Coordinates of C-alpha atoms and ligand atoms in Angstrom, one line a residue:
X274 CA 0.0 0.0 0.0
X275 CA 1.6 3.0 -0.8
X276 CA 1.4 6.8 1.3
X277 CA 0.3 9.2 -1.1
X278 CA 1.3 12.7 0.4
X279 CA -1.3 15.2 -1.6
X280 CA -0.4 18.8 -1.7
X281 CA -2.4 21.4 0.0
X282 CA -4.2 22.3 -3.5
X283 CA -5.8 19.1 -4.1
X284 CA -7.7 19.0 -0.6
X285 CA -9.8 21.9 -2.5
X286 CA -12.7 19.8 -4.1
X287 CA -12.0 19.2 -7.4
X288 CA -15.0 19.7 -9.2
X289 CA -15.3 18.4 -13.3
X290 CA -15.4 22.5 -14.3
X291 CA -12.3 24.0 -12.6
X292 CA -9.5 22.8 -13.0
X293 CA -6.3 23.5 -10.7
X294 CA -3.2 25.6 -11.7
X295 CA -0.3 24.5 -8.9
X296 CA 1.4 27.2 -7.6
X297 CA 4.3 25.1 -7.1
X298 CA 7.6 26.7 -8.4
X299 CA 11.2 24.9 -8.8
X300 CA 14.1 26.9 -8.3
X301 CA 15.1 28.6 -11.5
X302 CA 18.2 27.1 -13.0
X303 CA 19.6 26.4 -15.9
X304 CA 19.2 23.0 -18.0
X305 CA 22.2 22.5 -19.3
X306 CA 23.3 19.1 -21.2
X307 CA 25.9 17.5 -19.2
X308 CA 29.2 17.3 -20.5
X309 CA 30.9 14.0 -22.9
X310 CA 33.1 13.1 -19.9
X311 CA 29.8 13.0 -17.2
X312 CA 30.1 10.0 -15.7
X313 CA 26.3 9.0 -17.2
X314 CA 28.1 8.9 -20.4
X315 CA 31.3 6.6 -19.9
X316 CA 31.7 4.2 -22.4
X317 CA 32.7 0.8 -21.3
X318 CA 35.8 -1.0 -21.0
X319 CA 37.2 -4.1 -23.2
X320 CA 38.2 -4.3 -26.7
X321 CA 34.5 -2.9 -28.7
X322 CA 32.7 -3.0 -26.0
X323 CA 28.9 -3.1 -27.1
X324 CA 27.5 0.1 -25.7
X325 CA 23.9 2.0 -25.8
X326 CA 22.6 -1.4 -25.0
X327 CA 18.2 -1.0 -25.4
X328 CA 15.4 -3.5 -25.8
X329 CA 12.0 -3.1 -26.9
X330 CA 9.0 -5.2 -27.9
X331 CA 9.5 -7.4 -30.6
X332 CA 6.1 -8.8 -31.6
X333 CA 2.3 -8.2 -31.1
X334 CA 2.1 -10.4 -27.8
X335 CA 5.3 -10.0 -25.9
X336 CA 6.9 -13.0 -26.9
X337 CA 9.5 -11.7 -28.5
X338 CA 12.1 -8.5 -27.7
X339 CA 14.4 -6.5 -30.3
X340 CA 17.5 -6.1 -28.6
X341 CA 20.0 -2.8 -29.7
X342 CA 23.7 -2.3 -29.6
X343 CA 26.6 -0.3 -31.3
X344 CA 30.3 -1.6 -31.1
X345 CA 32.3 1.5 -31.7
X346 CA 35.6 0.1 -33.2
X347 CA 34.4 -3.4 -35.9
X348 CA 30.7 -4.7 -36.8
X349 CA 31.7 -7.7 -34.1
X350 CA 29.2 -10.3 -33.3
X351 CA 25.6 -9.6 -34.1
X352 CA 24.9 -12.6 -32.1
X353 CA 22.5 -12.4 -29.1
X354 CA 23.5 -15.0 -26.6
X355 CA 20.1 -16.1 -24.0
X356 CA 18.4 -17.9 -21.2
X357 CA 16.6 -18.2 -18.4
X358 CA 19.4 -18.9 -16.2
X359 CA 22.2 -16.4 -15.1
X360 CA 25.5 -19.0 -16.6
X361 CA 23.6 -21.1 -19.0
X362 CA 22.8 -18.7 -22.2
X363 CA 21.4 -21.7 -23.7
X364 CA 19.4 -19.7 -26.6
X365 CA 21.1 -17.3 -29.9
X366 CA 19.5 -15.1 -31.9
X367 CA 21.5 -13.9 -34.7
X368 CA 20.9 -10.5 -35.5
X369 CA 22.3 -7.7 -38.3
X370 CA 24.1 -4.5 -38.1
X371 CA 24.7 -1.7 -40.3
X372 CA 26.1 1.8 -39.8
X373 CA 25.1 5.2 -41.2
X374 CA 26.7 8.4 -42.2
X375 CA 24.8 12.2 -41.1
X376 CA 26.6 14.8 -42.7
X377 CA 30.2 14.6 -41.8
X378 CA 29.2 11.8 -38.5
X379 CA 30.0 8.3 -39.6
X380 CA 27.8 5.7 -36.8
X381 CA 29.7 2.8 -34.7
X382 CA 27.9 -0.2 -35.9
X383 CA 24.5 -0.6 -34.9
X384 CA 23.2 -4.3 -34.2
X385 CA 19.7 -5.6 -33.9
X386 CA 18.4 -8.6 -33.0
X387 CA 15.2 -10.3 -32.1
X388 CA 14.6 -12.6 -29.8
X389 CA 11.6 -14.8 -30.5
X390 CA 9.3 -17.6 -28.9
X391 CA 9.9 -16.3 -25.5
X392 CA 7.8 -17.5 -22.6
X393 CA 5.5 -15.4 -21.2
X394 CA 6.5 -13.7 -17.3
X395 CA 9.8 -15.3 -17.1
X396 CA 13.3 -13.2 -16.1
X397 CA 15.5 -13.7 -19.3
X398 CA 19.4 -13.0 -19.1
X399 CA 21.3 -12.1 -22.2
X400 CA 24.6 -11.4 -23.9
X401 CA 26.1 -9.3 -26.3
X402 CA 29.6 -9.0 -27.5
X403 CA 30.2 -12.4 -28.0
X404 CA 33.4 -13.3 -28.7
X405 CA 34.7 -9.8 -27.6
X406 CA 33.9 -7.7 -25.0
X407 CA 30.7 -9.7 -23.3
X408 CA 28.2 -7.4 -21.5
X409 CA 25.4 -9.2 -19.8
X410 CA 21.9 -7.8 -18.8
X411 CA 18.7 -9.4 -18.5
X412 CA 14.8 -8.4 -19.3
X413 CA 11.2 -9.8 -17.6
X414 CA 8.9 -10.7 -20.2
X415 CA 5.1 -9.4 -19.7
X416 CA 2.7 -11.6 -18.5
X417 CA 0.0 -13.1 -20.8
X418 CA -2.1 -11.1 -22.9
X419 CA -5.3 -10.9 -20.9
X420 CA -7.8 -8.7 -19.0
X421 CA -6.8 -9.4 -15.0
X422 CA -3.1 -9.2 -14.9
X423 CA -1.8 -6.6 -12.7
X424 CA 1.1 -4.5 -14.9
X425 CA 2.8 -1.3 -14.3
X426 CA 3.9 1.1 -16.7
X427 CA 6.2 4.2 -16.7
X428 CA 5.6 7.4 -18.8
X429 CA 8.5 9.6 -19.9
X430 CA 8.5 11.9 -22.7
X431 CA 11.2 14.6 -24.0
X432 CA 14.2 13.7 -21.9
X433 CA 17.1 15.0 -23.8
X434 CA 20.6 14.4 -21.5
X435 CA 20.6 17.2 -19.3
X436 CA 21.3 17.4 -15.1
X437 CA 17.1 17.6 -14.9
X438 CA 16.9 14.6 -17.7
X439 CA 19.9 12.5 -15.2
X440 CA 17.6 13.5 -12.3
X441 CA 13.9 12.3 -14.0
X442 CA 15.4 9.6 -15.0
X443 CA 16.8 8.2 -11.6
X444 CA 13.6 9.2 -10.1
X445 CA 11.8 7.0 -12.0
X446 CA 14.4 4.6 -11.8
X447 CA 13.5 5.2 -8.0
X448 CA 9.5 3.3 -8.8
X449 CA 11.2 -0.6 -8.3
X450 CA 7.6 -1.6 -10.2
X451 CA 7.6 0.0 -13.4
X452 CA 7.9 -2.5 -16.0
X453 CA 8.3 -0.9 -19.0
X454 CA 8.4 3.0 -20.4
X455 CA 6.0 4.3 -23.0
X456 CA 7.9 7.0 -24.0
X457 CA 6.6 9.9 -26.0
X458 CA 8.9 11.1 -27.9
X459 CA 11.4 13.8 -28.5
X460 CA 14.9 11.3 -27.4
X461 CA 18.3 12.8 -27.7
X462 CA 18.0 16.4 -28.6
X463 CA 21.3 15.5 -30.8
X464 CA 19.8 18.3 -33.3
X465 CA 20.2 21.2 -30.6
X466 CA 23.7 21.2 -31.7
X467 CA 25.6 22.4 -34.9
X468 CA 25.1 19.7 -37.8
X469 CA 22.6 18.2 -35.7
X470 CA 26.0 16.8 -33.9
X471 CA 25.2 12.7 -33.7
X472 CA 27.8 12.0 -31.1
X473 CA 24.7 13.3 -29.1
X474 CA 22.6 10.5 -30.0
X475 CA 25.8 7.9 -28.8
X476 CA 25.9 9.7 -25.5
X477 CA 22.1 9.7 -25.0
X478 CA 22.3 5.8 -25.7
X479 CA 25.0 5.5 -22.8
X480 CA 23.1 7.4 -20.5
X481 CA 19.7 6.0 -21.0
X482 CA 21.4 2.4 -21.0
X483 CA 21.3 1.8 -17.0
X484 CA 17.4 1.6 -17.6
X485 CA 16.8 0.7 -21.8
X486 CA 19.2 -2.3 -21.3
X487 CA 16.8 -4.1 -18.5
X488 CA 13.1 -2.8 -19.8
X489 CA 11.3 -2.2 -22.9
X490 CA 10.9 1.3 -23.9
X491 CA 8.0 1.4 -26.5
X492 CA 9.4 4.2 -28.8
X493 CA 6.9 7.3 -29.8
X494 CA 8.8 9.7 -32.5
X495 CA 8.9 13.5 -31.9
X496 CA 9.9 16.1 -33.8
X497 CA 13.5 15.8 -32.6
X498 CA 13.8 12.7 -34.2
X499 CA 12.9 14.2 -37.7
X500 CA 16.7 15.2 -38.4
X501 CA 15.3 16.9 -41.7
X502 CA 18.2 19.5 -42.8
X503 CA 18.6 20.0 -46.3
X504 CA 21.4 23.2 -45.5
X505 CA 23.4 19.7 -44.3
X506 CA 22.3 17.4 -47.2
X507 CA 20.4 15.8 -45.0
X508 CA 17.2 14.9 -46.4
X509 CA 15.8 11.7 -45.2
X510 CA 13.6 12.4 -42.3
X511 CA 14.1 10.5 -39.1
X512 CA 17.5 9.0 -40.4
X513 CA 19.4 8.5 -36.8
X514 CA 16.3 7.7 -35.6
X515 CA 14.9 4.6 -37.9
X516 CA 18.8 3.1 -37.9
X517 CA 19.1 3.2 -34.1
X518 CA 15.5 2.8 -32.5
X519 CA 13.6 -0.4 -34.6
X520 CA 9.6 -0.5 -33.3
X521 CA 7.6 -4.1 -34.4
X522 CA 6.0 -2.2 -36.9
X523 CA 4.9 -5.2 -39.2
X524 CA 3.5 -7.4 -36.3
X525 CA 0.4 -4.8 -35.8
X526 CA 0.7 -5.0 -39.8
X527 CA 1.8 -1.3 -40.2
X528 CA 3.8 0.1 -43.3
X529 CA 6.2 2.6 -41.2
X530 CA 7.9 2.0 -38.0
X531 CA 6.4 5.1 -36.8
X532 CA 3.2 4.2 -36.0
X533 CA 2.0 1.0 -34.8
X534 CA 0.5 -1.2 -32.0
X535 CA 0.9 -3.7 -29.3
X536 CA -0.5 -6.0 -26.6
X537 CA 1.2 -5.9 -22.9
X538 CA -0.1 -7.8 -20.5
X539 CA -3.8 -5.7 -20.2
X540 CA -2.9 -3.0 -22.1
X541 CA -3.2 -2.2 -26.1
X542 CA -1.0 0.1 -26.4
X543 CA -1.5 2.0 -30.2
X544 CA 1.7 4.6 -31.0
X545 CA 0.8 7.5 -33.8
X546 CA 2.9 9.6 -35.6
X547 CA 2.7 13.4 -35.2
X548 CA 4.9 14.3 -38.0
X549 CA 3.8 11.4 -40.4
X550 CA 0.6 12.3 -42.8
X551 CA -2.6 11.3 -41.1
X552 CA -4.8 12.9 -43.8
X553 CA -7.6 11.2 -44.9
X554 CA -6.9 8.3 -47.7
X555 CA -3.0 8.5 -45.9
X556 CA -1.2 5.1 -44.6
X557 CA -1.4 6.7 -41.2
X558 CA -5.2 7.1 -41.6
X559 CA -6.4 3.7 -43.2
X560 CA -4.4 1.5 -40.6
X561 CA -5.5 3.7 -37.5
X562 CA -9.3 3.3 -39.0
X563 CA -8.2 -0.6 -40.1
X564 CA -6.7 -0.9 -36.3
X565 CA -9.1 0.5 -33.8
X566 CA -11.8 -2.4 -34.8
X567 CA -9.5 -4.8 -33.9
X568 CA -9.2 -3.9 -30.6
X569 CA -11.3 -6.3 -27.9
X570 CA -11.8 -4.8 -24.4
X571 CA -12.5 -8.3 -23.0
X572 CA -8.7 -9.6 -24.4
X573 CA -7.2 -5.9 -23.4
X574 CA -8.9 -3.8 -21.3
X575 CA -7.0 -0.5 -21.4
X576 CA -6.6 1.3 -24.5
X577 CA -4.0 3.8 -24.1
X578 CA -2.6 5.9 -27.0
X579 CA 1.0 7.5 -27.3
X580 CA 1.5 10.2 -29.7
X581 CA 4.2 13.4 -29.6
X582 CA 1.8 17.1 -29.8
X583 CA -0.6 17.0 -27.6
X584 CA -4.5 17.9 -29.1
X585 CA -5.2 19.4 -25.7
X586 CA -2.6 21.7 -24.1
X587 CA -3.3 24.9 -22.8
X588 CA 0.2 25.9 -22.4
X589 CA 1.8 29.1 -24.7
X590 CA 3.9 26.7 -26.2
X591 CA 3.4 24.1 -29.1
X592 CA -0.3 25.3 -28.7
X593 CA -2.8 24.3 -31.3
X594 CA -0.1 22.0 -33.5
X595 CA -2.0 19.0 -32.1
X596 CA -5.3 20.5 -33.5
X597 CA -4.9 19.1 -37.6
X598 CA -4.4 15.6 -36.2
X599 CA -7.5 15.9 -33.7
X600 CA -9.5 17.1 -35.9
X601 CA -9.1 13.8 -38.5
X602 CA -8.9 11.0 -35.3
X603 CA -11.0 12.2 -32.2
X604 CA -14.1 10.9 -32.9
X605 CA -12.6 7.5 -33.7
X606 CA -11.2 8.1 -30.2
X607 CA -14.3 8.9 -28.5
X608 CA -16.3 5.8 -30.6
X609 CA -14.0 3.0 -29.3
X610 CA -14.0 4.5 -25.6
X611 CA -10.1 4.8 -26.0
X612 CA -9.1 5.4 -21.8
X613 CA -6.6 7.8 -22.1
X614 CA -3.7 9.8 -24.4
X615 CA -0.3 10.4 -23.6
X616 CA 1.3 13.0 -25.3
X617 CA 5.0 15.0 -24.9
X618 CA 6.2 17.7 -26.9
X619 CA 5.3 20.9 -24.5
X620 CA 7.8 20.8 -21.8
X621 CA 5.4 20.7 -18.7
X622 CA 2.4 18.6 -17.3
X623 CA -1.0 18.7 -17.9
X624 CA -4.2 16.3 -17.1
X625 CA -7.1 17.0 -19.0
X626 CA -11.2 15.8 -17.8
X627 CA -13.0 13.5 -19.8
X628 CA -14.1 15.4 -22.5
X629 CA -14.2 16.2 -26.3
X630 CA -14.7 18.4 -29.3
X631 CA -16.5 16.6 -32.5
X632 CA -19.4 18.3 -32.8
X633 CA -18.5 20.7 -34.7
X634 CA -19.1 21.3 -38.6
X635 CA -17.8 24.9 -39.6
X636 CA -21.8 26.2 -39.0
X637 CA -23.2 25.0 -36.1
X638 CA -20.6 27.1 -33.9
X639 CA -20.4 23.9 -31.8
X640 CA -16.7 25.0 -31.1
X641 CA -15.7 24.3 -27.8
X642 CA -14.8 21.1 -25.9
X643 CA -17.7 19.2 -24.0
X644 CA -17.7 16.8 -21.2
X645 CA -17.8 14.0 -22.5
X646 CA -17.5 10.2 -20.6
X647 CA -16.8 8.3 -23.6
X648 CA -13.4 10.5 -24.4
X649 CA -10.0 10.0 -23.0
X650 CA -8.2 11.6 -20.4
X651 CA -5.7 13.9 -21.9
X652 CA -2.3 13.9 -20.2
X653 CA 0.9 15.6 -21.2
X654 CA 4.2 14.5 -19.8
X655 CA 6.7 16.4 -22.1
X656 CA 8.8 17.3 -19.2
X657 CA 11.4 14.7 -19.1
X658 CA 13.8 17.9 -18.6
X659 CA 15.6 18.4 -21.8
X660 CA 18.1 21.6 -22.9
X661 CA 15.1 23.5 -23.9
X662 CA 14.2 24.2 -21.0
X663 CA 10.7 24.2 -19.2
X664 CA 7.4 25.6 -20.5
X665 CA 5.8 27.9 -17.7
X666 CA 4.0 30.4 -19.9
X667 CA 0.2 29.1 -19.7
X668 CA -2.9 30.3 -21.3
X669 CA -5.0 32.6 -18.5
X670 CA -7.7 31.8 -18.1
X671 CA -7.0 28.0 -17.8
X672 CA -9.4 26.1 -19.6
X673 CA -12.6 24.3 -18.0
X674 CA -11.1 21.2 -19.8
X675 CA -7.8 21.6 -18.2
X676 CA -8.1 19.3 -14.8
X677 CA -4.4 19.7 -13.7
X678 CA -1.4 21.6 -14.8
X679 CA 2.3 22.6 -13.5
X680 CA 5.5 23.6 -15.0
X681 CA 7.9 21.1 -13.4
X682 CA 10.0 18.5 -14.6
X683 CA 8.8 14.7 -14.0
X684 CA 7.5 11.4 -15.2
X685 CA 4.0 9.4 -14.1
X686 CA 4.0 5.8 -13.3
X687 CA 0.2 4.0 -14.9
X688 CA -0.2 1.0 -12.9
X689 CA -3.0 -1.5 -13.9
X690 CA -4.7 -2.9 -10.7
X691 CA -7.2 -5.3 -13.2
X692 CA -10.2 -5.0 -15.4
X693 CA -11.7 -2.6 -13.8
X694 CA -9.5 -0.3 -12.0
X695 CA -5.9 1.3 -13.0
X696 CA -4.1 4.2 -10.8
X697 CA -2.2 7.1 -12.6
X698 CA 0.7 8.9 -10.8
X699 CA 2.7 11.7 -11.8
X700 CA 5.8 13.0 -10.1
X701 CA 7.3 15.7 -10.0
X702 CA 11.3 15.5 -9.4
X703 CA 11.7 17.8 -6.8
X704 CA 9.7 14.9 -4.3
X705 CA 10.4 11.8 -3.9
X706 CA 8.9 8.8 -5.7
X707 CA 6.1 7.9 -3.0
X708 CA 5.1 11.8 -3.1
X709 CA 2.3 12.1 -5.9
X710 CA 1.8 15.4 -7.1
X711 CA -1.3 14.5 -8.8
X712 CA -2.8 11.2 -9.6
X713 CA -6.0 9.7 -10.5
X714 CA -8.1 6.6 -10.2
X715 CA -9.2 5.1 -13.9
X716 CA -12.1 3.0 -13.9
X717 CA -12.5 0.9 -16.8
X718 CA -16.1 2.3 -18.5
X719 CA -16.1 -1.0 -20.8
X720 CA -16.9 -3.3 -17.8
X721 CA -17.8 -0.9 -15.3
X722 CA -20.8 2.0 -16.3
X723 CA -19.9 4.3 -13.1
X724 CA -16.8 6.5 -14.0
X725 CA -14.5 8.3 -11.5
X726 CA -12.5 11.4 -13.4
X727 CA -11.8 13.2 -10.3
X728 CA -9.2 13.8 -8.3
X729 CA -9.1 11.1 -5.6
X730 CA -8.4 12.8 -2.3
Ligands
NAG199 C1 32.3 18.1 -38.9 O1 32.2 19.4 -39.3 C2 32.4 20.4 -38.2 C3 32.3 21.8 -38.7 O2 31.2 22.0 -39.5 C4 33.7 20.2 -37.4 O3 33.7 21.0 -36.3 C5 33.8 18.7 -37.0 O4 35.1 18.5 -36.4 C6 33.6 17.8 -38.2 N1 33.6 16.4 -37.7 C7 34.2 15.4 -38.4 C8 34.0 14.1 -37.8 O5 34.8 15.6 -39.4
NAG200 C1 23.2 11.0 -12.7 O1 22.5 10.3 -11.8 C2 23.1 9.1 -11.2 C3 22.2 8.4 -10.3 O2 21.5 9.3 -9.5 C4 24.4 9.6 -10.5 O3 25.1 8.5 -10.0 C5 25.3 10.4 -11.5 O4 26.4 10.9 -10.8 C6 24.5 11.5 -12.1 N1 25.4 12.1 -13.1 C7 25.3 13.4 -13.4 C8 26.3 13.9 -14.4 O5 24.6 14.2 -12.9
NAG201 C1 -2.2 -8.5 -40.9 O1 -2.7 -8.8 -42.2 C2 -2.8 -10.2 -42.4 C3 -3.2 -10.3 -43.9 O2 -4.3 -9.5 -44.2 C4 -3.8 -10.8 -41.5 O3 -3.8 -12.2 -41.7 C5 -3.3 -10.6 -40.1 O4 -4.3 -11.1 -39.2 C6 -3.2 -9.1 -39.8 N1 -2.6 -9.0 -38.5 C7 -3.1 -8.1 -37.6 C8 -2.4 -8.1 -36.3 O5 -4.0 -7.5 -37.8
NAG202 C1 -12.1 -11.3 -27.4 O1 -11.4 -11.8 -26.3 C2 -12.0 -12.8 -25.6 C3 -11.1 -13.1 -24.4 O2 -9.8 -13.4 -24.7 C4 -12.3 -14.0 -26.4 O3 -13.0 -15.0 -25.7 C5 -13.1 -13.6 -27.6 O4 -13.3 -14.7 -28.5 C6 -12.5 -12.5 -28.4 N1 -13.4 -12.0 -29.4 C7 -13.1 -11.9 -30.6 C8 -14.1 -11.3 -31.5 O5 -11.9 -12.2 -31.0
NAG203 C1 3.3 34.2 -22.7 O1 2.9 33.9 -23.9 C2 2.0 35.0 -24.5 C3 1.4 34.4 -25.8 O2 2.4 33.9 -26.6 C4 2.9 36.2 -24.7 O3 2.1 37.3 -25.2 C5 3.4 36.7 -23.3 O4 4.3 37.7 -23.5 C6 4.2 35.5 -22.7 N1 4.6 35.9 -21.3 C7 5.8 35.8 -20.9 C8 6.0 36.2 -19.5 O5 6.7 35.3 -21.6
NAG204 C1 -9.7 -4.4 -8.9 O1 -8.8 -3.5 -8.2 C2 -9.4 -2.6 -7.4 C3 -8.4 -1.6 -6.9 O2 -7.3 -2.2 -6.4 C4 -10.1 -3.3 -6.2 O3 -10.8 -2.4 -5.4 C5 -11.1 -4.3 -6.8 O4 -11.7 -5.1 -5.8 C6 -10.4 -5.2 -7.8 N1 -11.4 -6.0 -8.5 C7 -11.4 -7.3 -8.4 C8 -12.5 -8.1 -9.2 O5 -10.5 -7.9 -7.9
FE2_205 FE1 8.8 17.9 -29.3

């Protein structure tokens, strides 16, 4: 049982129409990115050591994992060595590598491997470097596919590899039952830097390693990943991004590895792509209208979607750049009872109430969002803590959809009790993980009719 501590604001009644604007301010300093030699960014010792170790879902189900590596010096093996026990690596899974060239930036050689036919809920140990340098790590595959299994995930979004990005991510680090990050985007904030400098995307692989090498991060692509600079040559969007991140595009049947689907556990978890076309007769469109069908509440309970701009944001920033996308999908989101969106991109946090905007047809003036029990929650959790720096300029007043919002730097932890009840966290870095600086209690209004959007206090 876990102590929530609740701030002072929240013991105000939170009523569905006002929504509640913290007060709380962190110190003003600068987010810098921490220097090549931080210790966060050491590469490791031995002859071409494999380094930026990550894993991710391989499959539909969760039987399978795509591990990621890059030996700096020769390709090396490609060779995943596996098993269930610590000294007996019993299993291989060959993989491939290749290596790519950004301007004047020439990669290490990244590797990719999947590991297939994996048992469900089982502790896995695995090897890379074989023959060379051997690192060893090891993953937890997710239970079943099925409505009643308990499973916890973490949400980051726009970390970037600054002191605040070191702190959110050892906070969360901090939560020993997160399972697995759905993260929303916006990674390395390599193109910050002159020539979009991709030694930034090597040292955000070594820093993010302590935690990508031991749980899935299911990948969401943000503008920052685009990498689109003609000046440079450069004119293959997402080019670090697609060699260094693989998603399991194809298992959910997709045609781009920027938007696509999976099962975990309870969860069906669909990722979109902000800076993809999502126009109407668009790839993006006709597997998102193909996909959402497919989806059974009694198998998977909790429909959560990940995307990068946020259709509801009531920040100064970013605001309104979420609006083409909502207009073309909301209603699709508000049909199939989706439970809630996460979204990064603005550099803050922000909860939304159930509600929604589709009524509109240019002249009926019906304009302005409604409340609505069938529509997702809305939450933002951009504010992984990146070198730009946090968003605190808000629109006044704050809108009656606008549950909760505050300029810090955090992550949330979204932990699935069973079918019928899930509890949202989100934590601000300045506390410590058992503080919750707002949270909420979903209940599931597939199998249960009374909903509960409010605050629980
Ligand atoms: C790439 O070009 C920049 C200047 O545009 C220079 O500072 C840098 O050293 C070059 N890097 C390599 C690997 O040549
Ligand atoms: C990053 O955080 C880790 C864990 O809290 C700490 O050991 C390390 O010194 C930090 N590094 C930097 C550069 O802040
Ligand atoms: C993908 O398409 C194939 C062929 O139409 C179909 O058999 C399969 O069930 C589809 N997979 C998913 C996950 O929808
Ligand atoms: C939905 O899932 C349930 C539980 O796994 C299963 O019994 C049922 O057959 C599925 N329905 C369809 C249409 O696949
Ligand atoms: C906040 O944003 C608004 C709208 O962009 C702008 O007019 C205002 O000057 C900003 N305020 C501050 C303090 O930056
Ligand atoms: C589901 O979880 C909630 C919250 O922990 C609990 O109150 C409820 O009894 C659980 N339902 C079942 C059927 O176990
Ligand atoms: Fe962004």
């Amino acid at each position: 049982m876990k102590f929530v501590i609740l701030m002072v604001v929240f013991v105000a009644v939170a009523s569905r129409c006002e929504g509640v604007t913290s007060k709380f301010r962190r110190k003003r300093e600068a987010t810098e990115d921490m220097p090549f030699d931080s210790d966060v960014f050491s590469v490791p010792d031995g002859y071409n050591a494999p380094q930026q170790v990550h894993i991710t879902q391989g499959d539909l189900n969760g039987n399978a994992v795509i591990v990621s590596w890059v030996t700096p010096t020769e390709p090396g093996s490609s060779t995943v060595l596996y098993g269930t026990t610590k000294d007996k690596l019993d299993k291989s899974a060959k993989g491939k590598h290749g290596q790519y060239k950004y301007y004047n930036y020439t990669s290490g050689f990244i590797h990719h491997a999947t590991l297939k036919h994996l048992k469900y809920d089982t502790k896995y140990y695995y090897a890379v470097g074989v023959g060379q340098t051997v690192r060893k790590f090891w993953f937890k595959t997710p239970p079943q596919v099925g409505p009643d299994v308990p499973y916890t995930f973490g949400l980051i979004g726009d970390l970037g590899q600054t002191y605040d990005s070191n702190r959110t991510l050892s906070h969360y680090e901090s939560n020993m039952d997160a399972e697995a990050v759905l993260f929303v985007g916006d990674l390395s904030y390599a193109d910050h830097y002159a020539d979009h400098d991709n030694r930034r995307w090597d040292s955000w692989g070594r820093f993010v390693e302590r935690s990508t090498a031991y749980q899935p991060w299911i990948w969401t692509a943000g503008n920052h990943e685009l990498d689109f600079a003609p000046e440079l040559g450069e004119t293959v969007p997402f080019k670090p991004f697609t060699n260094r991140y693989h998603t399991p595009y194809k298992a959910s049947n997709s045609t781009a590895p920027f938007w696509y689907s999976i099962k975990r556990g309870p969860a069906y978890i669909i990722v979109l792509a902000s800076y993809s076309a999502y126009g109407k007769y668009t790839p993006q469109y006709q597997w998102l209208n193909e996909e959402l069908p497919k989806v059974n509440r009694s198998e998977t309970p909790w429909l959560i979607v990940l995307m990068h701009s946020p259709w509801y944001n009531s920040y100064n920033y970013h605001y309104m750049e979420g609006e083409t996308m909502r207009v073309m999908f909301e209603k699709w989101f508000v049909q199939y009872k989706v439970d809630m969106v996460f979204a990064g991109h603005v550099h803050a946090y922000e909860r939304s109430h159930r509600i929604s905007n589709t009524a509109y047809n240019i002249i009926n003036e019906k304009c302005t969002p409604v409340p609505n029990q069938d529509a997702p929650v809305y939450i933002t959790i951009g504010d992984g803590g990146n070198i730009e720096g946090l968003a605190n300029n808000m629109t006044e007043p704050q809108p009656s959809y606008s549950a909760f919002r505050e300029a810090s730097f955090g992550h949330a932890i979204f932990e699935i009790k069973n079918k019928t009840h899930a509890y949202y966290t989100w934590h601000r870095n300045q506390d410590g993980e058992k503080v919750t600086a707002d949270s909420m209690w979903f209940t599931n209004r597939i199998w249960l009719r009374t909903d509960d959007s409010s605050n629980v206090v």
